[in-house]
Amino acid sequence: GNYGFQAQPMGVPGGFVVPPVQNQPNMQGTIWMPIPPSIPNCPPGLEYLTQQIDQILIHQQLELLEIVIGFETKNKYELKNALGQRLYYAEEDTDCCTRICWGAARPFNIRIVDNLGHEVITLQRPLRCSSCCCPCCLQELEVQAPPGTTVGYVVQNWHACLPKFTIQDEKRTDILKITGPCVVCSCCEDVNFEVMSLDETCAVGRISKQWTGYVKEMFTDADNFGISFPMDLDVKMKAVMIGACFLIDFMFFEHAGDKRQRAGVW
């Protein structure tokens, strides 16, 4: 399919607590992006991604319980535009046993809601092998928008030394490639995963794990990410790139909290 990008340089589930809808700062300083109008042939809720959006910032929220006792809680995230306005709110849907037993390799559902509290994107990660020595059972993530309607997949590709992924549409057609650095280490600088054209000759975007300082990096796994993509990229593929960012977070940057939890339990 033609997804419109051009190569260029670089209901609410149970237990959800959705912040109030408003376009002015609330007590926590949150500003929601104004609700966009409906757009024909656009999955409901993805209209936010068509409003001249070429960058998304994802901030994982700090959890006090996790900091104090090292117990891994459900991950929660804010998704914002370049102006700092919140587009979506995301929360992991897993049980305590899964988080303890499987750590960062755990299967999960992540539910992403808009500022009306409607679940607009669901990310589903099955339990897969996390070792590069087992190429027959690599990581995969399915993106649904709205929930129940698959719009694409993020599939890990086997490589001896590089993190590599393919972004696919709902028909499993390859659309984009993602390549990370040989050593995925966040030490005083951002870690960049380049989003490439299908032939890997031109960069069309980037997923960056942003350096947040020694204290936050050492004692928490609350990470900040930035996603950049062509403004005219199809909204479905923008949603799949959001899914790719979450998968990369769990695969490479959730292990600090996982080690602290396992030390506390065992």
CSV table of C-alpha atoms in Angstrom, one decimal, residues 13-14 16 73-77 89-95 98-99 103-113 119 121-127 140-144 147-148 243 246-247 250:
chain,number,residue,atom,x,y,z
A,13,PRO,CA,-10.8,-0.7,30.8
A,14,GLY,CA,-11.5,-1.4,34.5
A,16,PHE,CA,-8.2,3.0,34.5
A,73,THR,CA,4.2,-1.6,39.1
A,74,LYS,CA,2.2,-1.1,36.0
A,75,ASN,CA,3.9,1.3,33.6
A,76,LYS,CA,2.0,4.5,32.9
A,77,TYR,CA,2.9,7.0,30.2
A,89,TYR,CA,-2.5,8.5,28.3
A,90,ALA,CA,-1.3,4.9,28.3
A,91,GLU,CA,-1.3,2.3,31.0
A,92,GLU,CA,0.0,-1.3,31.1
A,93,ASP,CA,-2.5,-4.0,31.7
A,94,THR,CA,-0.7,-6.9,33.5
A,95,ASP,CA,-1.1,-8.7,36.8
A,98,THR,CA,3.3,-11.7,35.4
A,99,ARG,CA,5.5,-8.7,36.3
A,103,GLY,CA,10.2,-9.0,34.4
A,104,ALA,CA,10.9,-6.9,31.4
A,105,ALA,CA,10.3,-9.9,29.1
A,106,ARG,CA,6.7,-10.1,30.2
A,107,PRO,CA,3.7,-10.2,27.8
A,108,PHE,CA,1.4,-7.2,28.1
A,109,ASN,CA,-1.4,-5.2,26.8
A,110,ILE,CA,-1.0,-1.5,26.8
A,111,ARG,CA,-4.2,0.5,26.5
A,112,ILE,CA,-3.9,4.0,25.1
A,113,VAL,CA,-6.8,6.4,25.7
A,119,GLU,CA,-9.5,3.5,24.4
A,121,ILE,CA,-5.0,2.1,20.6
A,122,THR,CA,-4.3,-1.3,22.1
A,123,LEU,CA,-0.8,-2.8,22.0
A,124,GLN,CA,-0.4,-6.5,22.5
A,125,ARG,CA,2.9,-8.2,23.1
A,126,PRO,CA,2.8,-12.0,23.5
A,127,LEU,CA,5.4,-13.9,25.5
A,140,GLU,CA,6.6,-9.1,18.1
A,141,LEU,CA,3.9,-6.5,19.0
A,142,GLU,CA,0.5,-6.1,17.4
A,143,VAL,CA,-1.1,-2.6,17.2
A,144,GLN,CA,-4.9,-2.3,17.1
A,147,PRO,CA,-9.2,-2.1,19.8
A,148,GLY,CA,-10.1,-5.2,17.9
A,243,GLY,CA,4.0,0.6,19.4
A,246,PHE,CA,7.0,0.8,23.7
A,247,LEU,CA,8.5,-2.6,22.6
A,250,PHE,CA,10.6,-3.0,27.4
